[in-house]
Amino acid sequence: DAGITQSPRHKVTETGTPVTLRCHQTENHRYMYWYRQDPGHGLRLIHYSYGVKDTDKGEVSDGYSVSRSKTEDFLLTLESATSSQTSVYFCAISALEGQTSYNEQFFGPGTRLTVL
Amino acid sequence: AQSVTQLGSHVSVSEGALVLLRCNYSSSVPPYLFWYVQYPNQGLQLLLKYTSAATLVKGINGFEAEFKKSETSFHLTKPSAHMSDAAEYFCAVTLSGGSYIPTFGRGTSLIVHP
């Protein structure tokens, strides 16, 4: 199994508080992603990173920010949590190999976040 | 741009019956296609992938999928369902020589009855 951990695994917080989720990998993969999973919506990309300090927005980035200061860590911050951000958050990693860009992803175990 | 459509949010089969989960894609260039499986309270794991080497792809746990360009489909099948196959299944696409960011379908929940 790919070495990907997420912390915390569960969190309950209140509306308006900042929250930071951490993704840590031991695979030295260049690419890292944050998704949220909600019933009926599948997986939606929040932000992704293609290298240290190189990040870009996904389709549902409003209200979220990310940082990547080291290859192994990718942080997701909810600047002021809202009830609509109650979800399960998954981190994923991938390594593009040479010219082969099919980009198989490996996923972490997820973080269940509840915003009251 | 690429997109993926999974037909049926829930599929119910009896143990021992054929499993067929449908995935259709849309892309302007040759695609790479994936099926991922998610067991309860876990992350996604790769089941199989199509990367243009062969149109019939075999994956783990007896699953296979066939790439049909004329039908823009990549349906997932298994001849005989097991109770342990009950899970959420996701189809995904990336583009050869294009965007490496995968696009996921909304998922199909496979229910297996004894």
GROMACS .gro file of C-alpha atoms in nm:
model
  230
    1ASP     CA    1   0.000   0.000   0.000
    2ALA     CA    2   0.113   0.351  -0.076
    3GLY     CA    3   0.229   0.534   0.235
    4ILE     CA    4  -0.034   0.802   0.278
    5THR     CA    5  -0.170   0.914   0.612
    6GLN     CA    6  -0.427   1.177   0.696
    7SER     CA    7  -0.476   1.353   1.026
    8PRO     CA    8  -0.700   1.387   1.206
    9ARG     CA    9  -0.923   1.100   1.094
   10HIS     CA   10  -1.228   1.254   1.257
   11LYS     CA   11  -1.299   1.609   1.363
   12VAL     CA   12  -1.599   1.798   1.492
   13THR     CA   13  -1.578   2.174   1.492
   14GLU     CA   14  -1.801   2.478   1.511
   15THR     CA   15  -1.902   2.719   1.239
   16GLY     CA   16  -1.655   3.002   1.193
   17THR     CA   17  -1.348   2.826   1.330
   18PRO     CA   18  -1.041   2.757   1.116
   19VAL     CA   19  -0.955   2.392   1.053
   20THR     CA   20  -0.640   2.237   0.908
   21LEU     CA   21  -0.621   1.886   0.769
   22ARG     CA   22  -0.288   1.722   0.703
   23CYS     CA   23  -0.183   1.473   0.438
   24HIS     CA   24   0.153   1.303   0.471
   25GLN     CA   25   0.317   1.072   0.215
   26THR     CA   26   0.627   0.859   0.225
   27GLU     CA   27   0.634   0.783  -0.150
   28ASN     CA   28   0.812   1.100  -0.264
   29HIS     CA   29   0.543   1.151  -0.529
   30ARG     CA   30   0.537   1.491  -0.692
   31TYR     CA   31   0.162   1.537  -0.719
   32MET     CA   32  -0.083   1.567  -0.431
   33TYR     CA   33  -0.456   1.636  -0.429
   34TRP     CA   34  -0.738   1.717  -0.192
   35TYR     CA   35  -1.090   1.593  -0.268
   36ARG     CA   36  -1.415   1.607  -0.084
   37GLN     CA   37  -1.671   1.328  -0.110
   38ASP     CA   38  -2.041   1.392  -0.063
   39PRO     CA   39  -2.340   1.169  -0.137
   40GLY     CA   40  -2.461   1.219  -0.491
   41HIS     CA   41  -2.156   1.422  -0.592
   42GLY     CA   42  -1.882   1.163  -0.600
   43LEU     CA   43  -1.534   1.304  -0.562
   44ARG     CA   44  -1.475   1.674  -0.622
   45LEU     CA   45  -1.131   1.824  -0.650
   46ILE     CA   46  -1.059   2.109  -0.410
   47HIS     CA   47  -0.691   2.190  -0.473
   48TYR     CA   48  -0.389   2.011  -0.605
   49SER     CA   49  -0.014   2.050  -0.597
   50TYR     CA   50   0.242   1.971  -0.864
   51GLY     CA   51   0.546   2.042  -0.651
   52VAL     CA   52   0.670   2.218  -0.341
   53LYS     CA   53   0.502   2.557  -0.321
   54ASP     CA   54   0.324   2.490  -0.652
   55THR     CA   55  -0.052   2.460  -0.611
   56ASP     CA   56  -0.364   2.523  -0.813
   57LYS     CA   57  -0.739   2.535  -0.764
   58GLY     CA   58  -0.984   2.259  -0.837
   59GLU     CA   59  -1.355   2.282  -0.906
   60VAL     CA   60  -1.467   2.354  -0.546
   61SER     CA   61  -1.188   2.567  -0.402
   62ASP     CA   62  -1.392   2.850  -0.247
   63GLY     CA   63  -1.343   2.862   0.129
   64TYR     CA   64  -1.032   2.642   0.117
   65SER     CA   65  -0.661   2.712   0.099
   66VAL     CA   66  -0.362   2.480   0.078
   67SER     CA   67   0.007   2.483   0.142
   68ARG     CA   68   0.293   2.255   0.052
   69SER     CA   69   0.627   2.348   0.204
   70LYS     CA   70   0.772   1.996   0.181
   71THR     CA   71   0.730   1.717  -0.071
   72GLU     CA   72   0.574   1.488   0.187
   73ASP     CA   73   0.313   1.721   0.338
   74PHE     CA   74   0.006   1.886   0.188
   75LEU     CA   75  -0.216   2.089   0.419
   76LEU     CA   76  -0.577   2.185   0.359
   77THR     CA   77  -0.717   2.477   0.558
   78LEU     CA   78  -1.077   2.576   0.595
   79GLU     CA   79  -1.039   2.942   0.672
   80SER     CA   80  -1.375   2.978   0.847
   81ALA     CA   81  -1.562   2.650   0.855
   82THR     CA   82  -1.926   2.639   0.747
   83SER     CA   83  -2.183   2.361   0.774
   84SER     CA   84  -2.165   2.312   0.395
   85GLN     CA   85  -1.807   2.196   0.442
   86THR     CA   86  -1.919   1.896   0.644
   87SER     CA   87  -1.782   1.614   0.433
   88VAL     CA   88  -1.528   1.338   0.402
   89TYR     CA   89  -1.196   1.468   0.276
   90PHE     CA   90  -0.951   1.252   0.086
   91CYS     CA   91  -0.592   1.316   0.000
   92ALA     CA   92  -0.441   1.148  -0.305
   93ILE     CA   93  -0.095   1.130  -0.457
   94SER     CA   94   0.038   1.040  -0.798
   95ALA     CA   95   0.364   1.026  -0.990
   96LEU     CA   96   0.376   1.097  -1.359
   97GLU     CA   97   0.639   0.874  -1.515
   98GLY     CA   98   0.823   1.025  -1.809
   99GLN     CA   99   0.586   1.088  -2.097
  100THR     CA  100   0.320   0.858  -1.956
  101SER     CA  101   0.062   1.088  -1.811
  102TYR     CA  102  -0.213   0.847  -1.728
  103ASN     CA  103  -0.171   0.945  -1.365
  104GLU     CA  104  -0.285   0.659  -1.149
  105GLN     CA  105  -0.372   0.793  -0.804
  106PHE     CA  106  -0.327   0.652  -0.455
  107PHE     CA  107  -0.566   0.763  -0.184
  108GLY     CA  108  -0.540   0.819   0.188
  109PRO     CA  109  -0.794   0.679   0.437
  110GLY     CA  110  -0.994   1.002   0.461
  111THR     CA  111  -1.089   1.257   0.726
  112ARG     CA  112  -1.450   1.286   0.836
  113LEU     CA  113  -1.521   1.651   0.922
  114THR     CA  114  -1.839   1.769   1.088
  115VAL     CA  115  -1.907   2.141   1.117
  116LEU     CA  116  -2.181   2.223   1.366
  117ALA     CA  117  -1.218   1.864  -2.173
  118GLN     CA  118  -1.320   1.523  -2.051
  119SER     CA  119  -1.617   1.386  -1.864
  120VAL     CA  120  -1.739   1.057  -1.722
  121THR     CA  121  -2.091   0.928  -1.677
  122GLN     CA  122  -2.171   0.630  -1.460
  123LEU     CA  123  -2.517   0.495  -1.531
  124GLY     CA  124  -2.700   0.397  -1.217
  125SER     CA  125  -2.610   0.525  -0.873
  126HIS     CA  126  -2.701   0.184  -0.728
  127VAL     CA  127  -2.677  -0.163  -0.878
  128SER     CA  128  -2.818  -0.463  -0.695
  129VAL     CA  129  -2.722  -0.823  -0.777
  130SER     CA  130  -2.753  -1.162  -0.615
  131GLU     CA  131  -2.446  -1.349  -0.500
  132GLY     CA  132  -2.313  -1.550  -0.793
  133ALA     CA  133  -2.476  -1.329  -1.056
  134LEU     CA  134  -2.301  -1.124  -1.322
  135VAL     CA  135  -2.185  -0.779  -1.219
  136LEU     CA  136  -2.205  -0.502  -1.481
  137LEU     CA  137  -2.124  -0.143  -1.390
  138ARG     CA  138  -2.149   0.107  -1.671
  139CYS     CA  139  -1.913   0.392  -1.754
  140ASN     CA  140  -1.920   0.619  -2.056
  141TYR     CA  141  -1.664   0.886  -2.121
  142SER     CA  142  -1.625   1.191  -2.336
  143SER     CA  143  -1.288   1.319  -2.451
  144SER     CA  144  -1.139   1.490  -2.753
  145VAL     CA  145  -0.818   1.287  -2.746
  146PRO     CA  146  -0.739   0.925  -2.660
  147PRO     CA  147  -0.826   0.870  -2.296
  148TYR     CA  148  -0.676   0.676  -2.014
  149LEU     CA  149  -0.948   0.511  -1.806
  150PHE     CA  150  -0.961   0.375  -1.455
  151TRP     CA  151  -1.190   0.194  -1.218
  152TYR     CA  152  -1.146   0.250  -0.847
  153VAL     CA  153  -1.321   0.069  -0.561
  154GLN     CA  154  -1.405   0.213  -0.222
  155TYR     CA  155  -1.498  -0.017   0.064
  156PRO     CA  156  -1.690   0.131   0.359
  157ASN     CA  157  -1.491   0.382   0.562
  158GLN     CA  158  -1.185   0.350   0.341
  159GLY     CA  159  -1.014   0.545   0.068
  160LEU     CA  160  -1.028   0.455  -0.300
  161GLN     CA  161  -0.801   0.189  -0.443
  162LEU     CA  162  -0.723   0.114  -0.804
  163LEU     CA  163  -0.912  -0.182  -0.949
  164LEU     CA  164  -0.781  -0.165  -1.306
  165LYS     CA  165  -0.670   0.077  -1.573
  166TYR     CA  166  -0.673   0.114  -1.951
  167THR     CA  167  -0.365   0.281  -2.098
  168SER     CA  168  -0.404   0.179  -2.466
  169ALA     CA  169  -0.199  -0.142  -2.446
  170ALA     CA  170  -0.500  -0.377  -2.468
  171THR     CA  171  -0.871  -0.311  -2.491
  172LEU     CA  172  -0.964  -0.586  -2.243
  173VAL     CA  173  -0.816  -0.510  -1.906
  174LYS     CA  174  -0.807  -0.746  -1.613
  175GLY     CA  175  -0.793  -0.617  -1.260
  176ILE     CA  176  -0.793  -0.741  -0.906
  177ASN     CA  177  -1.058  -0.961  -0.747
  178GLY     CA  178  -1.175  -1.107  -1.080
  179PHE     CA  179  -1.294  -0.780  -1.232
  180GLU     CA  180  -1.231  -0.681  -1.589
  181ALA     CA  181  -1.328  -0.398  -1.821
  182GLU     CA  182  -1.334  -0.353  -2.196
  183PHE     CA  183  -1.249  -0.029  -2.373
  184LYS     CA  184  -1.484   0.027  -2.667
  185LYS     CA  185  -1.391   0.338  -2.860
  186SER     CA  186  -1.694   0.322  -3.091
  187GLU     CA  187  -1.925   0.324  -2.791
  188THR     CA  188  -1.705   0.553  -2.574
  189SER     CA  189  -1.753   0.301  -2.296
  190PHE     CA  190  -1.544   0.127  -2.032
  191HIS     CA  191  -1.787  -0.098  -1.849
  192LEU     CA  192  -1.675  -0.303  -1.550
  193THR     CA  193  -1.776  -0.669  -1.524
  194LYS     CA  194  -1.732  -0.970  -1.301
  195PRO     CA  195  -1.880  -1.309  -1.388
  196SER     CA  196  -1.988  -1.402  -1.037
  197ALA     CA  197  -2.053  -1.157  -0.755
  198HIS     CA  198  -1.932  -1.221  -0.402
  199MET     CA  199  -2.066  -1.060  -0.088
  200SER     CA  200  -1.724  -0.901  -0.042
  201ASP     CA  201  -1.770  -0.707  -0.369
  202ALA     CA  202  -2.024  -0.478  -0.204
  203ALA     CA  203  -1.864  -0.134  -0.231
  204GLU     CA  204  -1.870   0.197  -0.417
  205TYR     CA  205  -1.712   0.193  -0.763
  206PHE     CA  206  -1.577   0.496  -0.944
  207CYS     CA  207  -1.482   0.537  -1.307
  208ALA     CA  208  -1.223   0.802  -1.392
  209VAL     CA  209  -1.055   0.944  -1.703
  210THR     CA  210  -0.740   1.136  -1.785
  211LEU     CA  211  -0.621   1.243  -2.128
  212SER     CA  212  -0.314   1.125  -2.311
  213GLY     CA  213  -0.086   1.421  -2.368
  214GLY     CA  214  -0.335   1.652  -2.202
  215SER     CA  215  -0.465   1.729  -1.858
  216TYR     CA  216  -0.331   1.485  -1.604
  217ILE     CA  217  -0.600   1.576  -1.353
  218PRO     CA  218  -0.846   1.287  -1.341
  219THR     CA  219  -1.217   1.342  -1.383
  220PHE     CA  220  -1.429   1.106  -1.173
  221GLY     CA  221  -1.778   0.977  -1.224
  222ARG     CA  222  -2.027   1.010  -0.941
  223GLY     CA  223  -1.990   0.651  -0.838
  224THR     CA  224  -2.205   0.338  -0.839
  225SER     CA  225  -2.290   0.155  -0.520
  226LEU     CA  226  -2.287  -0.223  -0.572
  227ILE     CA  227  -2.523  -0.412  -0.343
  228VAL     CA  228  -2.486  -0.789  -0.326
  229HIS     CA  229  -2.773  -0.996  -0.189
  230PRO     CA  230  -2.720  -1.345  -0.045
   0.00000   0.00000   0.00000
